[in-house]
XYZ file of C-alpha atoms in Angstrom:
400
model
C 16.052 -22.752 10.114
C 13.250 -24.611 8.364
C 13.528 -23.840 4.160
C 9.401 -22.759 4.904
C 10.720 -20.110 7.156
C 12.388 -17.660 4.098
C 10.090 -15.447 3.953
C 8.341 -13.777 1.646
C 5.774 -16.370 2.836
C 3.402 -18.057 -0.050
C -0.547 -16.496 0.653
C -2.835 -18.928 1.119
C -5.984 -19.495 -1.208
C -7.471 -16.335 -2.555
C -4.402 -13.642 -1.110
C -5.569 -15.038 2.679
C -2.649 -14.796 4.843
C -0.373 -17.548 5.195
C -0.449 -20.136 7.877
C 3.235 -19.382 9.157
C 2.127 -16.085 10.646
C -0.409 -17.612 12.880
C 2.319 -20.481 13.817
C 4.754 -18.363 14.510
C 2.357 -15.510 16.846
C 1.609 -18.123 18.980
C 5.024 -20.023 19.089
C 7.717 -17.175 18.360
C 6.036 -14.498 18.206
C 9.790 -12.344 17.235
C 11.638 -15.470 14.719
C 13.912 -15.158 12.546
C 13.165 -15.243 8.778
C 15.383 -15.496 6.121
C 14.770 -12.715 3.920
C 15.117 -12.693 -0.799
C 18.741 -10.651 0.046
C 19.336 -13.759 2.107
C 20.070 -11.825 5.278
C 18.210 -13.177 8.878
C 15.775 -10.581 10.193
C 13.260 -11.061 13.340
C 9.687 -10.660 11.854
C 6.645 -9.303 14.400
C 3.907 -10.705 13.956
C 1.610 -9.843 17.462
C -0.303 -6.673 17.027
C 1.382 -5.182 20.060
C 5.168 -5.785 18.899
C 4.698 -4.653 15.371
C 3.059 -1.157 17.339
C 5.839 -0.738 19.188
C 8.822 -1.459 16.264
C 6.466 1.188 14.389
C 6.484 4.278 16.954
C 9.388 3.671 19.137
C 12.321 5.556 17.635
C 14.812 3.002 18.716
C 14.206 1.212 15.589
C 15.790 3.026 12.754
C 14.573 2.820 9.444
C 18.107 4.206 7.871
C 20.250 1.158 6.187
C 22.649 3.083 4.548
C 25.698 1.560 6.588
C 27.475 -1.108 5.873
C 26.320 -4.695 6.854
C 22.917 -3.353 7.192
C 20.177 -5.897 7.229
C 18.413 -5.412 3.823
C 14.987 -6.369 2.271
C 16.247 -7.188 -1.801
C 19.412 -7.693 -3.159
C 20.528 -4.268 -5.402
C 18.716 -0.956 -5.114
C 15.094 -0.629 -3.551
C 13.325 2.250 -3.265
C 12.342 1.962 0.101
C 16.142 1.577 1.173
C 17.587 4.382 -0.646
C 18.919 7.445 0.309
C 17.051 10.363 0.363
C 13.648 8.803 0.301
C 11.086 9.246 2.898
C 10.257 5.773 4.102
C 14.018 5.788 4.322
C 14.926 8.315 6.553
C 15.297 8.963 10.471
C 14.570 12.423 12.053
C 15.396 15.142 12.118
C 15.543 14.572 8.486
C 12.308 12.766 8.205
C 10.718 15.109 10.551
C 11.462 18.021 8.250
C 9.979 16.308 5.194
C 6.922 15.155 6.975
C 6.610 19.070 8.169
C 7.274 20.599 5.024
C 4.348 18.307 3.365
C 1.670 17.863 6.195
C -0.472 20.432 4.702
C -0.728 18.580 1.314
C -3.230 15.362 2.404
C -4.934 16.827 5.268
C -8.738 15.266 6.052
C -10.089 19.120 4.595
C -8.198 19.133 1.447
C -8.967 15.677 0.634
C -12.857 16.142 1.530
C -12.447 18.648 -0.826
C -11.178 16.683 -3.949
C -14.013 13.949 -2.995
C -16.295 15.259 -5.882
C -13.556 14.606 -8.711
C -12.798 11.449 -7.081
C -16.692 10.450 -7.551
C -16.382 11.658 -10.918
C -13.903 9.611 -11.715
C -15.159 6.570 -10.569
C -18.321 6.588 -11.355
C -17.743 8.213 -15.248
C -14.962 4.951 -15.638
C -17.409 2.874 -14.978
C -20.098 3.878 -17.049
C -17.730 3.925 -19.827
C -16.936 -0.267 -19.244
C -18.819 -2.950 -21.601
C -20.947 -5.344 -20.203
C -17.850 -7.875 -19.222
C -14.183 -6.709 -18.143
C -10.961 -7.374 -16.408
C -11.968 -5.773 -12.913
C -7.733 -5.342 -12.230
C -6.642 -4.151 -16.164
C -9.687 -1.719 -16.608
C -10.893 -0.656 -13.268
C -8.654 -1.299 -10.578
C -5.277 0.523 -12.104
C -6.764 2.737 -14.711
C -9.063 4.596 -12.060
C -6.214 5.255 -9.330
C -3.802 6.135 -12.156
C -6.314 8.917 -13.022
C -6.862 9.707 -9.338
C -2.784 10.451 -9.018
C -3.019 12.727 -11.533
C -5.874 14.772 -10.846
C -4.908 15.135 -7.370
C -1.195 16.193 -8.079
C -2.255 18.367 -11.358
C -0.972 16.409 -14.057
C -2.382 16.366 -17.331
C -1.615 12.641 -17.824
C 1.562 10.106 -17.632
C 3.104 7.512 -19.603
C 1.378 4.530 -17.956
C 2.795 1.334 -19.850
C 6.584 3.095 -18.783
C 5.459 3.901 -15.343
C 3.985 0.492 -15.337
C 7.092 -1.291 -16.174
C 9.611 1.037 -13.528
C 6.785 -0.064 -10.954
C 6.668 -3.606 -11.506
C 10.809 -3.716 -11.914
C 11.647 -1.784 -8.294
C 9.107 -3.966 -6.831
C 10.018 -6.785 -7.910
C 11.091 -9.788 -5.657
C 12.632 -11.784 -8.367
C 16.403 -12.094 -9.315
C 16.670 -9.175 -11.466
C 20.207 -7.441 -11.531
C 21.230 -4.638 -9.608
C 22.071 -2.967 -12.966
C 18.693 -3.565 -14.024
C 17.037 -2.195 -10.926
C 19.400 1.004 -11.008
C 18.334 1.984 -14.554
C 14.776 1.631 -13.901
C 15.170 3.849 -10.939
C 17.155 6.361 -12.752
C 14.805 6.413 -15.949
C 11.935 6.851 -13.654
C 13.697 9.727 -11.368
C 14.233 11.548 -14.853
C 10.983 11.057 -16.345
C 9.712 12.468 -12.780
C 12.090 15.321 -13.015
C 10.573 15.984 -16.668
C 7.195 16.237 -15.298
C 8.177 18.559 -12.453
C 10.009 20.958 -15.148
C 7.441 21.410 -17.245
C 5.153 21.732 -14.321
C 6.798 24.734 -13.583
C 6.187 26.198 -16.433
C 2.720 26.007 -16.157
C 1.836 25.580 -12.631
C -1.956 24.914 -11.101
C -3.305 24.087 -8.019
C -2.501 20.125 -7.674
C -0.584 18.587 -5.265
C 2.893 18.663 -7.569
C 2.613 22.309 -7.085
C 1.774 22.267 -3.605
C 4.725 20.225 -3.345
C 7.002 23.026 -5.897
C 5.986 25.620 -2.737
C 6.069 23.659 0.351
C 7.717 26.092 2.652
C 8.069 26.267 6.800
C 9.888 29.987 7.253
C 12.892 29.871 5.507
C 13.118 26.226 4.899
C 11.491 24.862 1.480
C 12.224 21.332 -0.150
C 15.417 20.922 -2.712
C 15.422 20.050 -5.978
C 15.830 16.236 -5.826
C 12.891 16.421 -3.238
C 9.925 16.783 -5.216
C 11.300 14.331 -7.382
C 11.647 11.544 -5.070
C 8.418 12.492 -3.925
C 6.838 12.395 -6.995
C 8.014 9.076 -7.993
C 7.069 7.474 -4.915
C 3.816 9.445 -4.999
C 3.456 7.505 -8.537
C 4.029 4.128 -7.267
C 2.344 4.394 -3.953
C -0.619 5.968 -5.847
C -1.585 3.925 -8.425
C 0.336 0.170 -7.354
C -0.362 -0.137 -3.951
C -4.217 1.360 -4.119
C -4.864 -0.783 -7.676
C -3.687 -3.964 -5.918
C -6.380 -3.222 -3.128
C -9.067 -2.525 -5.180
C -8.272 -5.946 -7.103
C -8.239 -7.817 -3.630
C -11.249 -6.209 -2.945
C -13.527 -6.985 -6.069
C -12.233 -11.038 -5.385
C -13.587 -10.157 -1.479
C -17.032 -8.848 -2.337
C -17.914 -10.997 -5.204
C -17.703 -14.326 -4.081
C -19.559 -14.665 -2.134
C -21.706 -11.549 -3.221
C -23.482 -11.370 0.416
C -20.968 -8.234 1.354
C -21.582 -6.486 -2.338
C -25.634 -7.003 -1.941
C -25.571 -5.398 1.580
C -23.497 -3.197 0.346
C -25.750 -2.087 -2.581
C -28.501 -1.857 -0.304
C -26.978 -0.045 2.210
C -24.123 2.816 0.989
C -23.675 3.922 4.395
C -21.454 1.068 5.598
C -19.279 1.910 2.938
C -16.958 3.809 5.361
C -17.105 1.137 7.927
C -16.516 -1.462 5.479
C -13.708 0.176 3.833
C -11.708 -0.180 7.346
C -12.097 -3.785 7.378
C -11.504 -4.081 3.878
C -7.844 -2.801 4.242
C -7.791 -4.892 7.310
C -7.798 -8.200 5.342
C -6.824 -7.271 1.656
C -3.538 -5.430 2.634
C -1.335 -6.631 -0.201
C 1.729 -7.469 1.810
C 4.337 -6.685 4.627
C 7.689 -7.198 2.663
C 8.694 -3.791 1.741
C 10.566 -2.627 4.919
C 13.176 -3.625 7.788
C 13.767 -1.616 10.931
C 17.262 -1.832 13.036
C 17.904 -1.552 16.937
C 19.854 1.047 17.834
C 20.635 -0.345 21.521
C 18.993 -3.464 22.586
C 14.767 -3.174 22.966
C 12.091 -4.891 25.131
C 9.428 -5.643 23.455
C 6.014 -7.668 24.715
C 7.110 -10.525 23.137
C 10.891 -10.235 23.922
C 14.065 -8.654 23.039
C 15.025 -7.294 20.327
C 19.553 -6.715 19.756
C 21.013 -3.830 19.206
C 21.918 -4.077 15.340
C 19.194 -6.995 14.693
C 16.595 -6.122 12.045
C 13.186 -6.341 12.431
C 10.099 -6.961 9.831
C 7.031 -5.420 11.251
C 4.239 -7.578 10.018
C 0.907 -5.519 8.859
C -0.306 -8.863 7.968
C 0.616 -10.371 11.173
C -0.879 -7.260 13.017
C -3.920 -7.245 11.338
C -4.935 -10.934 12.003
C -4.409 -11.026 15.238
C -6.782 -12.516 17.439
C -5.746 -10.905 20.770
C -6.975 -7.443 18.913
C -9.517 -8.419 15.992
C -11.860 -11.462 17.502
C -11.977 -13.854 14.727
C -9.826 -12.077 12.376
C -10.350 -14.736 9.602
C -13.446 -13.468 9.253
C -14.468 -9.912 6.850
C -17.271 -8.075 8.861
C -18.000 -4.695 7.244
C -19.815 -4.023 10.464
C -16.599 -4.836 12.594
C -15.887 -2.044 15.360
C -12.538 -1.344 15.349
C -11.302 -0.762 19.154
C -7.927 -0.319 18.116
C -6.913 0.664 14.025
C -5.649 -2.165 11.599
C -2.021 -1.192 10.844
C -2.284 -1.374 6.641
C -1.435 2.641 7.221
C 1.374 1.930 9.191
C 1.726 4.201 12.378
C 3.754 6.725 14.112
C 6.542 8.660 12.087
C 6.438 6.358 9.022
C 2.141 6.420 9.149
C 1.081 6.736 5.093
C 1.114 10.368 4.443
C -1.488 10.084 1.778
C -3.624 7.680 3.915
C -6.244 10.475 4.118
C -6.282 10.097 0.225
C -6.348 6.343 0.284
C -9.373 5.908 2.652
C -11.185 8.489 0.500
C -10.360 6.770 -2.647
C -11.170 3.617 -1.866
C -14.350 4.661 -0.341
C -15.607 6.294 -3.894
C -14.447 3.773 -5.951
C -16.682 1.667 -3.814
C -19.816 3.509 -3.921
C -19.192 4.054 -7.630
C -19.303 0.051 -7.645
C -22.849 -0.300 -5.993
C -24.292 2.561 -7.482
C -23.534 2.509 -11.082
C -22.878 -1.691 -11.375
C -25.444 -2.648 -8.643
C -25.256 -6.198 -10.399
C -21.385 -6.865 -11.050
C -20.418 -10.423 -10.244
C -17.859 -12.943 -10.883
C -17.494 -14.043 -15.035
C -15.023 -16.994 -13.807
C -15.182 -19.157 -10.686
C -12.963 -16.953 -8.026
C -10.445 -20.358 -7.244
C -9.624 -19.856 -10.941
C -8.038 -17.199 -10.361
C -4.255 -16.463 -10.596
C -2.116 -14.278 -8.508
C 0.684 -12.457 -8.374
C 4.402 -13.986 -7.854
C 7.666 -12.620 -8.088
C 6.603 -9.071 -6.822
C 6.385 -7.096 -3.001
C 2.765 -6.679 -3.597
C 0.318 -9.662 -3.967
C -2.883 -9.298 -5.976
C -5.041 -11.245 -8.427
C -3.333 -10.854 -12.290
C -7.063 -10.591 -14.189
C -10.580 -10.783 -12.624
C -13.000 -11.316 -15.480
C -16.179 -9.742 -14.282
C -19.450 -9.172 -15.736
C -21.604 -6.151 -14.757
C -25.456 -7.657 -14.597
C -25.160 -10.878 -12.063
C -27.043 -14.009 -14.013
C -27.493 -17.378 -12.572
C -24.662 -20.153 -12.940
């Protein structure tokens, strides 16, 4: 194996996806890459295998067995017990049932006006030049998480630093991960007690009184919930909107027509999570008996790396996928959500997010451009999720 085949791969300029996912779609479309645990998984990288490892239940997202293929060396919170990305019916099933009522298209509709709020009162409140990422981008979905699930507020800088520890790609110890998993579990558990105490009509309670008949969740539950809730809702969404201010800025064609036009927000937003989905390297599926897919076969017991990245740049599926079109008709969905079991549960939430925080963009900072030539520009390392550090950005555009 070829040292450029370990894989997190490096992006290419500006986040773009890197050139060994093209390579390998059209010469092994199912290779092996040698993951940071330093285990061999297959990695998917045509839009019709990485379907198929998503929704057919012969791939198993449960490594808790010995020898099982694994993403990071030392705990991960997407390979833990207990947690839902983690789990296999019927267990999964049961979750999924117990909180489908919680991010339906209705109830999120219905928190669209604080979302607006939100937005658009954060970025009133901005001076005339700002990091887009440090005071837009992870401030706004921080205080989207907690007006959707109730909370008054969290500690940010400590949720922050959990965040950037369990998703971090880097040698950190096992030890080290542990602790910042248990320390954030707690601090979760300390916001669902005194939640109870005072409960209101956010998602945290929703969760506190999720019942089918008899069934309801346990204790530990809501608190695994919760803390992925936390570090789905702010990490993964502020990494997006980061990618996305880089996207329409330079060139500022998209943000003008944008501006011009609110209407193709929705639209836009699709292809938007299309090409800025901030990476692929949080989960591994296993064969449970040996599968066929398009491309080939997959082993009983072999893992398998279902590429959104891969997916979404597909040719066969998006014609020139290279290319952001906020017009683009989508005959078949980009995969950033995932699909099937494991399909984001909050992804009604994320769409609707992301959509506001746009239109609070053209509406309130009609001008915003660029304060620092975008190839300037430095970008994550060392982490699951790749995003610019610091966009400097000022909000009146004014000739070079």
């Amino acid at each position: 194996m070829a040292d450029n085949e370990h894989f997190p791969f490096t992006c290419g300029p500006r986040g773009t996806p890197s050139g060994r996912y093209a390579a390998l779609r059209e010469n092994e479309p199912l290779g092996e890459v040698r993951v940071p645990s330093g285990d061999t998984v297959r990695i998917a990288t045509r839009y019709e295998d990485v379907s198929m490892v998503l929704t057919d239940p012969r791939f198993s997202r449960d490594l808790n067995y010995p020898g099982a293929p694994r993403m990071y060396p030392g705990y991960t919170l997407t390979e833990s017990p207990g947690t839902l990305i983690g789990m296999d019916p019927p267990e999964h099933t049961r979750l999924r049932r117990l909180m489908s009522g919680t991010f339906t298209p209705r109830q999120v509709n219905g928190w669209r006006p604080r979302l607006r709020r939100l937005a658009e009162d954060l970025a009133d409140r901005l001076p005339e030049e700002f990091d887009f990422v440090a005071d837009y981008a992870f401030p706004l979905p921080v205080q989207v998480i907690c007006e959707v699930m109730g909370v008054p507020g969290i500690d940010f800088e400590r949720v922050r630093r959990w965040s950037e520890t369990l998703l971090s790609t880097s040698s950190l110890s096992k030890e080290e991960k542990a602790v910042s998993a248990m320390e954030f579990g707690a601090y979760c558990a300390e916001v669902i007690a005194e939640h109870r105490g005072a409960p209101g009509d956010g998602l945290l309670t929703a969760m506190i009184e999720a019942r089918d008949g008899t069934d309801q969740l346990t204790e530990v539950e809501p608190v695994r919930m919760t803390l992925s809730l936390f570090l789905a809702g702010h990490e993964t969404t502020g990494s997006i909107m980061g990618r996305i201010a880089v996207r329409l800025l330079d060139p500022r064609d998209h943000y003008e027509r944008l501006v011009a036009d609110p209407g193709l927000i929705p639209r836009a937003t699709e292809e938007l999570f299309r090409v800025e989905v901030p990476g692929d390297t949080l989960t591994i599926r296993v064969a449970t008996e040996d599968v066929n897919l398009p491309s080939g076969t997959v082993r009983r017991g072999e893992g398998v790396i279902a590429s959104f990245v891969g997916a979404n740049s597909d040719p066969a599926v998006f014609p020139s996928p290279e290319v952001m079109d906020i017009e683009r008709t989508f005959t078949q969905s980009h995969m950033s959500l995932g699909r099937g079991p494991h399909y984001c549960l909050g992804a009604n939430l994320a769409r609707a997010e992301v959509q506001e925080f746009i239109g609070a963009m053209v509406r309130r900072m009609p001008g915003l451009a660029l304060a620092v030539p975008a190839d300037t520009i430095a970008w994550t390392s060392g982490i699951s999720v790749n995003r610019p550090l610091a966009v400097l950005v000022r909000k009146s555009a004014t000739p070079r």
